[in-house]
PDB file of C-alpha atoms and ligand atoms in Angstrom:
ATOM      1  CA  MET D 201      11.025 -27.610   7.726  1.00 31.00           C
ATOM      2  CA  LYS D 202       9.610 -24.407   9.209  1.00 34.00           C
ATOM      3  CA  SER D 203      11.942 -22.334  11.418  1.00 38.00           C
ATOM      4  CA  THR D 204      11.106 -21.209  14.949  1.00 31.00           C
ATOM      5  CA  LYS D 205      10.352 -17.703  13.676  1.00 36.00           C
ATOM      6  CA  ALA D 206       7.844 -19.035  11.187  1.00 38.00           C
ATOM      7  CA  ILE D 207       6.147 -21.229  13.815  1.00 32.00           C
ATOM      8  CA  LEU D 208       5.830 -18.433  16.408  1.00 33.00           C
ATOM      9  CA  GLY D 209       2.785 -16.181  16.198  1.00 38.00           C
ATOM     10  CA  ALA D 210       3.317 -12.588  15.131  1.00 41.00           C
ATOM     11  CA  GLY D 211       2.550 -11.277  18.655  1.00 39.00           C
ATOM     12  CA  VAL D 212       5.094 -13.542  20.374  1.00 38.00           C
ATOM     13  CA  LEU D 213       7.654 -12.740  17.740  1.00 41.00           C
ATOM     14  CA  ALA D 214       6.971  -9.024  18.130  1.00 41.00           C
ATOM     15  CA  SER D 215       7.515  -9.084  21.906  1.00 40.00           C
ATOM     16  CA  MET D 216      10.740 -11.088  21.484  1.00 41.00           C
ATOM     17  CA  LEU D 217      11.963  -8.563  18.966  1.00 41.00           C
ATOM     18  CA  VAL D 218      11.145  -5.595  21.208  1.00 40.00           C
ATOM     19  CA  MET D 219      13.384  -7.068  23.917  1.00 38.00           C
ATOM     20  CA  SER D 220      16.395  -7.417  21.679  1.00 42.00           C
ATOM     21  CA  SER D 221      18.335  -4.395  20.443  1.00 42.00           C
ATOM     22  CA  SER D 222      20.077  -6.653  17.895  1.00 46.00           C
ATOM     23  CA  ALA D 223      16.662  -6.885  16.227  1.00 57.00           C
ATOM     24  CA  LEU D 224      17.344  -3.510  14.563  1.00 77.00           C
ATOM     25  CA  ALA D 225      18.632  -3.778  10.996  1.00 80.00           C
ATOM     26  CA  GLN D 226      22.426  -3.712  10.903  1.00 94.00           C
ATOM     27  CA  THR D 227      23.084  -4.905   7.403  1.00 98.00           C
ATOM     28  CA  VAL D 228      20.844  -4.125   4.453  1.00 98.00           C
ATOM     29  CA  GLY D 229      21.376  -5.152   0.835  1.00 98.00           C
ATOM     30  CA  PHE D 230      20.389  -2.611  -1.821  1.00 98.00           C
ATOM     31  CA  SER D 231      19.926  -3.724  -5.408  1.00 98.00           C
ATOM     32  CA  GLN D 232      19.879  -0.568  -7.510  1.00 98.00           C
ATOM     33  CA  ILE D 233      18.918  -0.573 -11.206  1.00 98.00           C
ATOM     34  CA  GLY D 234      21.899   1.431 -12.438  1.00 98.00           C
ATOM     35  CA  SER D 235      22.517   5.070 -13.202  1.00 97.00           C
ATOM     36  CA  GLU D 236      20.301   5.796 -16.199  1.00 98.00           C
ATOM     37  CA  SER D 237      19.086   9.196 -15.002  1.00 98.00           C
ATOM     38  CA  GLY D 238      19.808  12.149 -12.745  1.00 97.00           C
ATOM     39  CA  TRP D 239      16.892  11.048 -10.593  1.00 98.00           C
ATOM     40  CA  ARG D 240      18.414   7.582 -10.152  1.00 98.00           C
ATOM     41  CA  ALA D 241      21.767   9.101  -9.126  1.00 97.00           C
ATOM     42  CA  ALA D 242      19.994  11.158  -6.452  1.00 97.00           C
ATOM     43  CA  GLU D 243      18.114   8.133  -5.155  1.00 98.00           C
ATOM     44  CA  THR D 244      21.407   6.249  -4.803  1.00 98.00           C
ATOM     45  CA  THR D 245      23.079   9.168  -3.000  1.00 97.00           C
ATOM     46  CA  LEU D 246      20.175   9.611  -0.587  1.00 97.00           C
ATOM     47  CA  THR D 247      19.936   5.882   0.157  1.00 98.00           C
ATOM     48  CA  LEU D 248      23.642   5.755   1.036  1.00 97.00           C
ATOM     49  CA  GLN D 249      23.255   8.891   3.197  1.00 97.00           C
ATOM     50  CA  GLN D 250      20.153   7.611   4.987  1.00 97.00           C
ATOM     51  CA  ALA D 251      21.867   4.296   5.744  1.00 97.00           C
ATOM     52  CA  GLU D 252      24.958   6.045   7.092  1.00 97.00           C
ATOM     53  CA  GLU D 253      22.906   8.348   9.326  1.00 96.00           C
ATOM     54  CA  ARG D 254      21.170   5.317  10.825  1.00 96.00           C
ATOM     55  CA  GLY D 255      24.356   3.306  11.306  1.00 96.00           C
ATOM     56  CA  ILE D 256      23.261   0.703   8.762  1.00 97.00           C
ATOM     57  CA  ASP D 257      25.897  -1.189   6.792  1.00 97.00           C
ATOM     58  CA  LEU D 258      24.485  -0.887   3.256  1.00 98.00           C
ATOM     59  CA  LYS D 259      25.645  -3.460   0.737  1.00 98.00           C
ATOM     60  CA  PHE D 260      25.191  -1.765  -2.625  1.00 98.00           C
ATOM     61  CA  ALA D 261      24.834  -3.645  -5.914  1.00 98.00           C
ATOM     62  CA  ASP D 262      24.507  -1.821  -9.237  1.00 98.00           C
ATOM     63  CA  ALA D 263      22.595  -4.022 -11.712  1.00 98.00           C
ATOM     64  CA  GLN D 264      23.524  -2.009 -14.812  1.00 98.00           C
ATOM     65  CA  GLN D 265      19.903  -2.198 -16.035  1.00 98.00           C
ATOM     66  CA  LYS D 266      19.799  -6.007 -16.009  1.00 98.00           C
ATOM     67  CA  GLN D 267      17.184  -7.985 -14.125  1.00 98.00           C
ATOM     68  CA  GLU D 268      19.469 -11.033 -14.061  1.00 98.00           C
ATOM     69  CA  ASN D 269      22.058  -8.980 -12.137  1.00 98.00           C
ATOM     70  CA  GLN D 270      19.396  -7.920  -9.647  1.00 98.00           C
ATOM     71  CA  ILE D 271      18.329 -11.527  -9.120  1.00 98.00           C
ATOM     72  CA  LYS D 272      21.981 -12.539  -8.584  1.00 98.00           C
ATOM     73  CA  ALA D 273      22.447  -9.671  -6.107  1.00 98.00           C
ATOM     74  CA  LEU D 274      19.350 -10.702  -4.145  1.00 98.00           C
ATOM     75  CA  ARG D 275      20.566 -14.311  -3.983  1.00 98.00           C
ATOM     76  CA  SER D 276      23.949 -13.126  -2.762  1.00 98.00           C
ATOM     77  CA  PHE D 277      22.304 -10.915  -0.081  1.00 98.00           C
ATOM     78  CA  ILE D 278      20.228 -13.903   1.032  1.00 98.00           C
ATOM     79  CA  ALA D 279      23.333 -16.118   1.192  1.00 98.00           C
ATOM     80  CA  GLN D 280      25.094 -13.452   3.299  1.00 98.00           C
ATOM     81  CA  GLY D 281      22.131 -13.368   5.699  1.00 98.00           C
ATOM     82  CA  VAL D 282      21.456  -9.611   5.529  1.00 98.00           C
ATOM     83  CA  ASP D 283      18.752  -8.249   7.845  1.00 98.00           C
ATOM     84  CA  ALA D 284      16.711  -6.759   4.999  1.00 98.00           C
ATOM     85  CA  ILE D 285      16.795  -6.055   1.275  1.00 98.00           C
ATOM     86  CA  LEU D 286      15.893  -2.906  -0.661  1.00 98.00           C
ATOM     87  CA  ILE D 287      15.322  -3.284  -4.380  1.00 98.00           C
ATOM     88  CA  ALA D 288      14.369  -0.886  -7.170  1.00 98.00           C
ATOM     89  CA  PRO D 289      13.122  -3.494  -9.653  1.00 98.00           C
ATOM     90  CA  VAL D 290      14.058  -2.676 -13.249  1.00 98.00           C
ATOM     91  CA  VAL D 291      10.992  -4.404 -14.737  1.00 98.00           C
ATOM     92  CA  ALA D 292       7.679  -5.484 -13.233  1.00 98.00           C
ATOM     93  CA  THR D 293       7.638  -9.218 -14.038  1.00 98.00           C
ATOM     94  CA  GLY D 294       9.803 -12.220 -13.165  1.00 98.00           C
ATOM     95  CA  TRP D 295      10.404 -11.728  -9.438  1.00 98.00           C
ATOM     96  CA  ASP D 296       8.329 -14.507  -7.839  1.00 98.00           C
ATOM     97  CA  SER D 297      11.078 -17.114  -7.309  1.00 98.00           C
ATOM     98  CA  VAL D 298      13.710 -14.832  -5.807  1.00 98.00           C
ATOM     99  CA  LEU D 299      11.164 -13.052  -3.591  1.00 98.00           C
ATOM    100  CA  GLU D 300       9.972 -16.452  -2.379  1.00 98.00           C
ATOM    101  CA  GLU D 301      13.597 -17.344  -1.562  1.00 98.00           C
ATOM    102  CA  ALA D 302      13.920 -14.148   0.502  1.00 98.00           C
ATOM    103  CA  LYS D 303      10.660 -14.905   2.291  1.00 98.00           C
ATOM    104  CA  GLU D 304      11.783 -18.473   3.011  1.00 98.00           C
ATOM    105  CA  ALA D 305      14.984 -17.003   4.507  1.00 98.00           C
ATOM    106  CA  GLU D 306      12.796 -14.584   6.549  1.00 98.00           C
ATOM    107  CA  ILE D 307      14.486 -11.534   5.077  1.00 98.00           C
ATOM    108  CA  PRO D 308      12.061  -8.631   4.632  1.00 98.00           C
ATOM    109  CA  VAL D 309      12.181  -7.038   1.189  1.00 98.00           C
ATOM    110  CA  ILE D 310      11.193  -3.424   0.482  1.00 98.00           C
ATOM    111  CA  LEU D 311      10.527  -2.219  -3.061  1.00 98.00           C
ATOM    112  CA  LEU D 312      11.717   1.261  -3.967  1.00 98.00           C
ATOM    113  CA  ASP D 313      10.162   3.488  -6.659  1.00 98.00           C
ATOM    114  CA  ARG D 314       9.031   0.704  -9.041  1.00 98.00           C
ATOM    115  CA  MET D 315       6.475  -2.023  -8.567  1.00 98.00           C
ATOM    116  CA  VAL D 316       6.438  -5.754  -9.337  1.00 98.00           C
ATOM    117  CA  ASP D 317       3.500  -7.886 -10.419  1.00 98.00           C
ATOM    118  CA  SER D 318       4.184 -10.520  -7.700  1.00 98.00           C
ATOM    119  CA  SER D 319       1.853 -11.197  -4.790  1.00 98.00           C
ATOM    120  CA  ASP D 320       2.225  -8.480  -2.156  1.00 98.00           C
ATOM    121  CA  ASP D 321       2.848 -11.029   0.595  1.00 97.00           C
ATOM    122  CA  LEU D 322       6.306 -11.536  -0.949  1.00 98.00           C
ATOM    123  CA  TYR D 323       7.495  -8.118   0.200  1.00 98.00           C
ATOM    124  CA  LEU D 324       7.114  -6.054   3.365  1.00 98.00           C
ATOM    125  CA  THR D 325       6.164  -2.780   1.717  1.00 98.00           C
ATOM    126  CA  ALA D 326       6.759  -0.670  -1.386  1.00 98.00           C
ATOM    127  CA  VAL D 327       7.749   3.002  -1.274  1.00 98.00           C
ATOM    128  CA  GLY D 328       6.878   4.976  -4.373  1.00 98.00           C
ATOM    129  CA  SER D 329       4.626   7.452  -6.069  1.00 98.00           C
ATOM    130  CA  ASP D 330       1.305   6.784  -7.751  1.00 98.00           C
ATOM    131  CA  LEU D 331       2.804   6.317 -11.205  1.00 98.00           C
ATOM    132  CA  VAL D 332      -0.531   6.412 -13.040  1.00 98.00           C
ATOM    133  CA  HIS D 333      -1.351   9.660 -11.262  1.00 98.00           C
ATOM    134  CA  GLU D 334       2.000  11.173 -12.361  1.00 98.00           C
ATOM    135  CA  GLY D 335       1.139  10.435 -16.004  1.00 98.00           C
ATOM    136  CA  SER D 336      -2.323  11.875 -15.584  1.00 98.00           C
ATOM    137  CA  VAL D 337      -0.965  15.060 -13.943  1.00 98.00           C
ATOM    138  CA  ALA D 338       1.278  15.534 -17.005  1.00 98.00           C
ATOM    139  CA  GLY D 339      -1.643  14.826 -19.362  1.00 98.00           C
ATOM    140  CA  GLN D 340      -3.982  17.164 -17.506  1.00 98.00           C
ATOM    141  CA  TRP D 341      -1.379  19.924 -17.659  1.00 98.00           C
ATOM    142  CA  LEU D 342      -1.332  19.567 -21.454  1.00 98.00           C
ATOM    143  CA  VAL D 343      -5.134  19.483 -21.712  1.00 98.00           C
ATOM    144  CA  ASP D 344      -5.345  22.730 -19.706  1.00 98.00           C
ATOM    145  CA  GLU D 345      -2.454  24.399 -21.521  1.00 98.00           C
ATOM    146  CA  LEU D 346      -3.940  23.698 -24.959  1.00 98.00           C
ATOM    147  CA  ALA D 347      -7.445  24.840 -24.000  1.00 98.00           C
ATOM    148  CA  GLY D 348      -8.975  23.018 -26.976  1.00 98.00           C
ATOM    149  CA  LYS D 349      -6.245  23.798 -29.543  1.00 98.00           C
ATOM    150  CA  ASP D 350      -5.345  20.912 -31.907  1.00 98.00           C
ATOM    151  CA  CYS D 351      -2.117  19.179 -30.929  1.00 98.00           C
ATOM    152  CA  ASN D 352      -0.093  16.177 -32.141  1.00 98.00           C
ATOM    153  CA  VAL D 353       1.852  14.672 -29.261  1.00 98.00           C
ATOM    154  CA  VAL D 354       4.907  12.417 -29.323  1.00 99.00           C
ATOM    155  CA  GLU D 355       5.803  10.288 -26.316  1.00 99.00           C
ATOM    156  CA  LEU D 356       9.158   9.035 -25.040  1.00 99.00           C
ATOM    157  CA  GLN D 357       8.506   6.012 -22.882  1.00 98.00           C
ATOM    158  CA  GLY D 358      10.692   4.727 -20.062  1.00 98.00           C
ATOM    159  CA  THR D 359      12.304   1.296 -19.980  1.00 98.00           C
ATOM    160  CA  THR D 360      10.048  -1.269 -21.642  1.00 98.00           C
ATOM    161  CA  GLY D 361       8.326  -3.495 -19.086  1.00 98.00           C
ATOM    162  CA  SER D 362       9.087  -1.187 -16.134  1.00 98.00           C
ATOM    163  CA  SER D 363       6.162  -0.122 -13.978  1.00 98.00           C
ATOM    164  CA  PRO D 364       6.741   3.640 -14.527  1.00 98.00           C
ATOM    165  CA  ALA D 365       6.741   3.172 -18.320  1.00 98.00           C
ATOM    166  CA  ILE D 366       3.498   1.195 -18.192  1.00 98.00           C
ATOM    167  CA  ASP D 367       1.713   3.370 -15.634  1.00 98.00           C
ATOM    168  CA  ARG D 368       2.872   6.792 -16.814  1.00 98.00           C
ATOM    169  CA  LYS D 369       1.670   5.901 -20.307  1.00 98.00           C
ATOM    170  CA  ASN D 370      -1.712   4.777 -18.996  1.00 98.00           C
ATOM    171  CA  GLY D 371      -2.145   7.828 -16.771  1.00 98.00           C
ATOM    172  CA  PHE D 372      -1.352  10.236 -19.603  1.00 98.00           C
ATOM    173  CA  GLU D 373      -3.716   8.455 -22.004  1.00 98.00           C
ATOM    174  CA  GLN D 374      -6.488   8.552 -19.393  1.00 98.00           C
ATOM    175  CA  ALA D 375      -6.041  12.312 -18.954  1.00 98.00           C
ATOM    176  CA  ILE D 376      -6.161  13.114 -22.684  1.00 98.00           C
ATOM    177  CA  SER D 377      -8.941  10.666 -23.525  1.00 98.00           C
ATOM    178  CA  GLY D 378     -12.119  12.443 -24.575  1.00 98.00           C
ATOM    179  CA  HIS D 379     -10.094  15.470 -25.744  1.00 98.00           C
ATOM    180  CA  ASP D 380     -10.294  14.992 -29.493  1.00 98.00           C
ATOM    181  CA  ASN D 381      -8.014  17.984 -30.130  1.00 98.00           C
ATOM    182  CA  ILE D 382      -5.081  15.974 -28.711  1.00 98.00           C
ATOM    183  CA  LYS D 383      -3.614  13.080 -30.719  1.00 98.00           C
ATOM    184  CA  LEU D 384      -0.785  10.808 -29.591  1.00 98.00           C
ATOM    185  CA  ILE D 385       0.912  10.270 -32.956  1.00 98.00           C
ATOM    186  CA  ARG D 386       4.166   8.501 -31.974  1.00 98.00           C
ATOM    187  CA  SER D 387       5.357   6.643 -28.923  1.00 98.00           C
ATOM    188  CA  GLN D 388       8.635   4.817 -28.417  1.00 98.00           C
ATOM    189  CA  THR D 389      10.983   3.888 -25.612  1.00 98.00           C
ATOM    190  CA  GLY D 390      13.939   6.135 -24.836  1.00 98.00           C
ATOM    191  CA  ASP D 391      14.956   3.852 -21.953  1.00 98.00           C
ATOM    192  CA  PHE D 392      14.921   6.726 -19.424  1.00 98.00           C
ATOM    193  CA  THR D 393      18.262   8.019 -20.787  1.00 98.00           C
ATOM    194  CA  ARG D 394      19.288  11.353 -22.235  1.00 98.00           C
ATOM    195  CA  THR D 395      21.126   9.787 -25.174  1.00 98.00           C
ATOM    196  CA  LYS D 396      18.227   7.594 -26.246  1.00 98.00           C
ATOM    197  CA  GLY D 397      15.747  10.414 -25.647  1.00 98.00           C
ATOM    198  CA  LYS D 398      17.691  12.547 -28.109  1.00 98.00           C
ATOM    199  CA  GLU D 399      18.069   9.741 -30.627  1.00 98.00           C
ATOM    200  CA  VAL D 400      14.369   8.824 -30.633  1.00 99.00           C
ATOM    201  CA  MET D 401      13.282  12.468 -30.750  1.00 99.00           C
ATOM    202  CA  GLU D 402      15.492  12.944 -33.823  1.00 98.00           C
ATOM    203  CA  SER D 403      13.645  10.094 -35.535  1.00 98.00           C
ATOM    204  CA  PHE D 404      10.250  11.581 -34.521  1.00 98.00           C
ATOM    205  CA  LEU D 405      11.254  14.971 -35.935  1.00 98.00           C
ATOM    206  CA  LYS D 406      12.446  13.432 -39.196  1.00 98.00           C
ATOM    207  CA  ALA D 407       9.246  11.419 -39.609  1.00 98.00           C
ATOM    208  CA  GLU D 408       6.975  14.381 -38.823  1.00 98.00           C
ATOM    209  CA  ASP D 409       7.883  17.007 -41.412  1.00 98.00           C
ATOM    210  CA  SER D 410      11.056  18.091 -39.568  1.00 98.00           C
ATOM    211  CA  GLY D 411       8.966  18.498 -36.425  1.00 98.00           C
ATOM    212  CA  LYS D 412       6.418  20.901 -37.977  1.00 98.00           C
ATOM    213  CA  ASN D 413       3.727  18.303 -37.390  1.00 98.00           C
ATOM    214  CA  ILE D 414       4.541  17.950 -33.665  1.00 98.00           C
ATOM    215  CA  CYS D 415       3.012  20.262 -31.074  1.00 98.00           C
ATOM    216  CA  ALA D 416       4.056  18.622 -27.802  1.00 99.00           C
ATOM    217  CA  LEU D 417       6.426  16.087 -26.283  1.00 99.00           C
ATOM    218  CA  TYR D 418       5.522  13.966 -23.266  1.00 99.00           C
ATOM    219  CA  ALA D 419       8.604  12.244 -21.804  1.00 99.00           C
ATOM    220  CA  HIS D 420       8.383   9.687 -18.996  1.00 98.00           C
ATOM    221  CA  ASN D 421      11.399  11.336 -17.375  1.00 98.00           C
ATOM    222  CA  ASP D 422      13.283  14.620 -17.453  1.00 98.00           C
ATOM    223  CA  ASP D 423      16.525  13.131 -18.752  1.00 98.00           C
ATOM    224  CA  MET D 424      14.838  11.970 -21.969  1.00 98.00           C
ATOM    225  CA  ALA D 425      13.181  15.395 -22.220  1.00 99.00           C
ATOM    226  CA  VAL D 426      16.576  17.122 -21.894  1.00 98.00           C
ATOM    227  CA  GLY D 427      17.983  14.923 -24.697  1.00 98.00           C
ATOM    228  CA  ALA D 428      14.901  15.630 -26.829  1.00 99.00           C
ATOM    229  CA  ILE D 429      15.198  19.383 -26.224  1.00 98.00           C
ATOM    230  CA  GLN D 430      18.681  19.226 -27.737  1.00 98.00           C
ATOM    231  CA  ALA D 431      17.301  17.362 -30.779  1.00 98.00           C
ATOM    232  CA  ILE D 432      14.514  19.947 -31.202  1.00 98.00           C
ATOM    233  CA  LYS D 433      17.034  22.806 -31.110  1.00 98.00           C
ATOM    234  CA  GLU D 434      19.288  21.067 -33.619  1.00 98.00           C
ATOM    235  CA  ALA D 435      16.257  20.720 -35.910  1.00 98.00           C
ATOM    236  CA  GLY D 436      15.920  24.515 -35.849  1.00 98.00           C
ATOM    237  CA  LEU D 437      12.788  24.621 -33.673  1.00 98.00           C
ATOM    238  CA  LYS D 438      12.178  26.206 -30.292  1.00 98.00           C
ATOM    239  CA  PRO D 439      11.504  23.687 -27.515  1.00 98.00           C
ATOM    240  CA  GLY D 440       8.948  25.057 -25.046  1.00 98.00           C
ATOM    241  CA  GLU D 441       7.336  27.150 -27.803  1.00 98.00           C
ATOM    242  CA  ASP D 442       7.162  25.324 -31.143  1.00 98.00           C
ATOM    243  CA  ILE D 443       7.042  22.041 -29.267  1.00 98.00           C
ATOM    244  CA  LEU D 444       5.726  22.040 -25.690  1.00 99.00           C
ATOM    245  CA  VAL D 445       7.683  19.792 -23.310  1.00 99.00           C
ATOM    246  CA  VAL D 446       6.191  18.048 -20.276  1.00 99.00           C
ATOM    247  CA  SER D 447       8.006  15.346 -18.319  1.00 98.00           C
ATOM    248  CA  ILE D 448       8.436  13.692 -14.914  1.00 98.00           C
ATOM    249  CA  ASP D 449      11.047  13.709 -12.065  1.00 98.00           C
ATOM    250  CA  ALA D 450      11.806  17.392 -11.371  1.00 98.00           C
ATOM    251  CA  VAL D 451      15.604  17.061 -11.623  1.00 98.00           C
ATOM    252  CA  PRO D 452      17.690  20.260 -11.516  1.00 98.00           C
ATOM    253  CA  ASP D 453      18.495  20.195 -15.258  1.00 98.00           C
ATOM    254  CA  ILE D 454      14.842  20.413 -16.252  1.00 98.00           C
ATOM    255  CA  PHE D 455      14.458  23.534 -14.090  1.00 98.00           C
ATOM    256  CA  GLN D 456      17.345  25.107 -15.970  1.00 98.00           C
ATOM    257  CA  ALA D 457      15.568  24.245 -19.224  1.00 98.00           C
ATOM    258  CA  MET D 458      12.329  25.686 -17.821  1.00 98.00           C
ATOM    259  CA  ALA D 459      14.112  28.861 -16.743  1.00 98.00           C
ATOM    260  CA  ALA D 460      15.415  29.198 -20.320  1.00 98.00           C
ATOM    261  CA  GLY D 461      11.860  28.702 -21.657  1.00 98.00           C
ATOM    262  CA  GLU D 462      12.802  25.383 -23.267  1.00 98.00           C
ATOM    263  CA  ALA D 463      10.646  23.095 -21.117  1.00 98.00           C
ATOM    264  CA  ASN D 464       7.167  23.765 -19.776  1.00 98.00           C
ATOM    265  CA  ALA D 465       6.258  21.442 -16.920  1.00 98.00           C
ATOM    266  CA  THR D 466       7.503  18.550 -14.800  1.00 98.00           C
ATOM    267  CA  VAL D 467       5.957  16.308 -12.151  1.00 98.00           C
ATOM    268  CA  GLU D 468       8.145  15.802  -9.097  1.00 98.00           C
ATOM    269  CA  LEU D 469       9.215  12.361  -7.920  1.00 98.00           C
ATOM    270  CA  THR D 470      11.122  12.490  -4.638  1.00 97.00           C
ATOM    271  CA  PRO D 471      14.427  10.621  -4.719  1.00 97.00           C
ATOM    272  CA  ASN D 472      14.182  10.016  -0.964  1.00 97.00           C
ATOM    273  CA  MET D 473      12.518   6.622  -1.035  1.00 97.00           C
ATOM    274  CA  ALA D 474      15.002   5.188   1.465  1.00 98.00           C
ATOM    275  CA  GLY D 475      13.977   7.435   4.392  1.00 97.00           C
ATOM    276  CA  PRO D 476      10.402   6.098   4.581  1.00 98.00           C
ATOM    277  CA  ALA D 477      11.692   2.585   3.770  1.00 98.00           C
ATOM    278  CA  PHE D 478      14.160   2.562   6.689  1.00 98.00           C
ATOM    279  CA  ASP D 479      11.523   4.058   9.028  1.00 97.00           C
ATOM    280  CA  ALA D 480       9.129   1.233   8.144  1.00 98.00           C
ATOM    281  CA  LEU D 481      11.870  -1.360   8.507  1.00 98.00           C
ATOM    282  CA  GLU D 482      12.961  -0.023  11.896  1.00 96.00           C
ATOM    283  CA  ALA D 483       9.401  -0.141  13.268  1.00 97.00           C
ATOM    284  CA  TYR D 484       8.889  -3.626  11.879  1.00 97.00           C
ATOM    285  CA  MET D 485      12.121  -4.961  13.367  1.00 95.00           C
ATOM    286  CA  LYS D 486      11.590  -3.217  16.698  1.00 95.00           C
ATOM    287  CA  ASP D 487       8.144  -4.503  17.578  1.00 95.00           C
ATOM    288  CA  GLY D 488       6.688  -6.206  14.516  1.00 96.00           C
ATOM    289  CA  THR D 489       4.713  -3.146  13.337  1.00 97.00           C
ATOM    290  CA  MET D 490       3.455  -3.972   9.875  1.00 98.00           C
ATOM    291  CA  PRO D 491       3.729  -1.032   7.472  1.00 98.00           C
ATOM    292  CA  PRO D 492       1.048  -0.437   4.860  1.00 98.00           C
ATOM    293  CA  LYS D 493       1.766  -2.375   1.658  1.00 98.00           C
ATOM    294  CA  PHE D 494       2.292   0.886  -0.203  1.00 98.00           C
ATOM    295  CA  ILE D 495       3.902   4.011   1.236  1.00 98.00           C
ATOM    296  CA  GLN D 496       3.019   6.760  -1.207  1.00 98.00           C
ATOM    297  CA  THR D 497       5.236   9.748  -1.921  1.00 97.00           C
ATOM    298  CA  GLU D 498       3.961  13.070  -3.312  1.00 95.00           C
ATOM    299  CA  SER D 499       3.657  14.060  -6.998  1.00 95.00           C
ATOM    300  CA  LYS D 500       3.843  17.837  -7.353  1.00 97.00           C
ATOM    301  CA  LEU D 501       3.457  19.655 -10.666  1.00 98.00           C
ATOM    302  CA  TYR D 502       5.942  22.446 -11.465  1.00 98.00           C
ATOM    303  CA  THR D 503       5.468  24.863 -14.351  1.00 98.00           C
ATOM    304  CA  GLN D 504       7.340  27.906 -15.620  1.00 96.00           C
ATOM    305  CA  ALA D 505       5.246  29.941 -13.145  1.00 97.00           C
ATOM    306  CA  ASP D 506       7.090  28.317 -10.212  1.00 98.00           C
ATOM    307  CA  ASP D 507      10.340  30.289 -10.461  1.00 98.00           C
ATOM    308  CA  PRO D 508      12.341  27.446 -12.043  1.00 98.00           C
ATOM    309  CA  GLN D 509      15.696  29.201 -11.518  1.00 98.00           C
ATOM    310  CA  ALA D 510      15.069  29.327  -7.746  1.00 98.00           C
ATOM    311  CA  VAL D 511      14.040  25.656  -7.690  1.00 98.00           C
ATOM    312  CA  TYR D 512      17.190  24.802  -9.653  1.00 98.00           C
ATOM    313  CA  GLU D 513      19.304  26.596  -7.028  1.00 97.00           C
ATOM    314  CA  GLN D 514      17.585  24.656  -4.223  1.00 96.00           C
ATOM    315  CA  LYS D 515      18.029  21.305  -5.909  1.00 96.00           C
ATOM    316  CA  LYS D 516      21.380  21.521  -7.640  1.00 95.00           C
ATOM    317  CA  ASP D 517      23.474  20.171  -4.743  1.00 93.00           C
ATOM    318  CA  LEU D 518      21.123  17.420  -3.645  1.00 92.00           C
ATOM    319  CA  GLY D 519      22.900  14.513  -5.321  1.00 91.00           C
ATOM    320  CA  TYR D 520      21.249  14.565  -8.771  1.00 94.00           C
TER     321      TYR D 520
HETATM  322  O1  LIG J1015      11.443   4.471 -11.390  1.00 92.38           O
HETATM  323  C1  LIG J1015      11.587   5.852 -11.421  1.00 92.38           C
HETATM  324  C2  LIG J1015      12.152   6.295 -12.735  1.00 92.38           C
HETATM  325  O2  LIG J1015      13.358   5.638 -13.001  1.00 92.38           O
HETATM  326  C3  LIG J1015      12.501   7.748 -12.827  1.00 92.38           C
HETATM  327  O3  LIG J1015      11.423   8.558 -13.138  1.00 92.38           O
HETATM  328  C4  LIG J1015      13.490   7.720 -13.934  1.00 92.38           C
HETATM  329  O4  LIG J1015      14.228   8.895 -14.094  1.00 92.38           O
HETATM  330  C5  LIG J1015      14.297   6.577 -13.467  1.00 92.38           C
HETATM  331  O5  LIG J1015      15.161   6.116 -14.346  1.00 92.38           O
END
């Protein structure tokens, strides 16, 4: 049976909501992926801060990289009757049923930083960057840097099945396509972690004449790049020179590596996804204002020319 809210038109519902201060979100469930990277840690910190500043009681659930834990968390938030749900979905597929349950319970859901392949009427909005664009910014940087020089590239992908891993790969391949001097010779997941990034880079180096056959590394995040940089050094090569390093996130540690000449470029992903998400939620709950389906954050390229030490100093205490 449909509830009163579902039967009422959007306009009537909006004017009822505007009259009631209790319409503002008081309790929000947040299903976070885990803590695989410095970027993820900063997103968690900022989400907790943003909630506190707005007087929102944030119910935090760490999924430890497992979709099944995220689905359980969402069901528990629904059972508790939270006012809204934020979720950073670990992978892109498999969300239809639980999102339908949230919709049935009339709980707005906002996606943070990763996308799902479900119908967009199952969530209120998604806050994130253009992930394909990020990959193509990294690829274009390499194209420009090489200026036609031959280059074998190895790629460390993010978590298999996650939207950033899929889109950052596509964006990079689009940018290098048509540049026959650049060849993607190996590509494997490093699961967005430093440890796996190092491990996989070690195997790439071993398989490619101790790294002599590799000219550049493209990592889907900075943490994997930092792990790979360690592997390159241990193999007796100079990261940033013998092997160029380009990655994504712009976490403080990559700026330290850039300042030391061991990394070359990174594409920034803001960890403040919660600010725009709470703004959209507040407007929606106040008077029914529908946010756009995608609220896009910026993707800025940083290179060694951008005073990496100064950027490190600015960023180092921001929760990464
Ligand atoms: O979804 C965003 C990605 O997830 C970040 O780039 C990566 O560091 C994180 O693990």
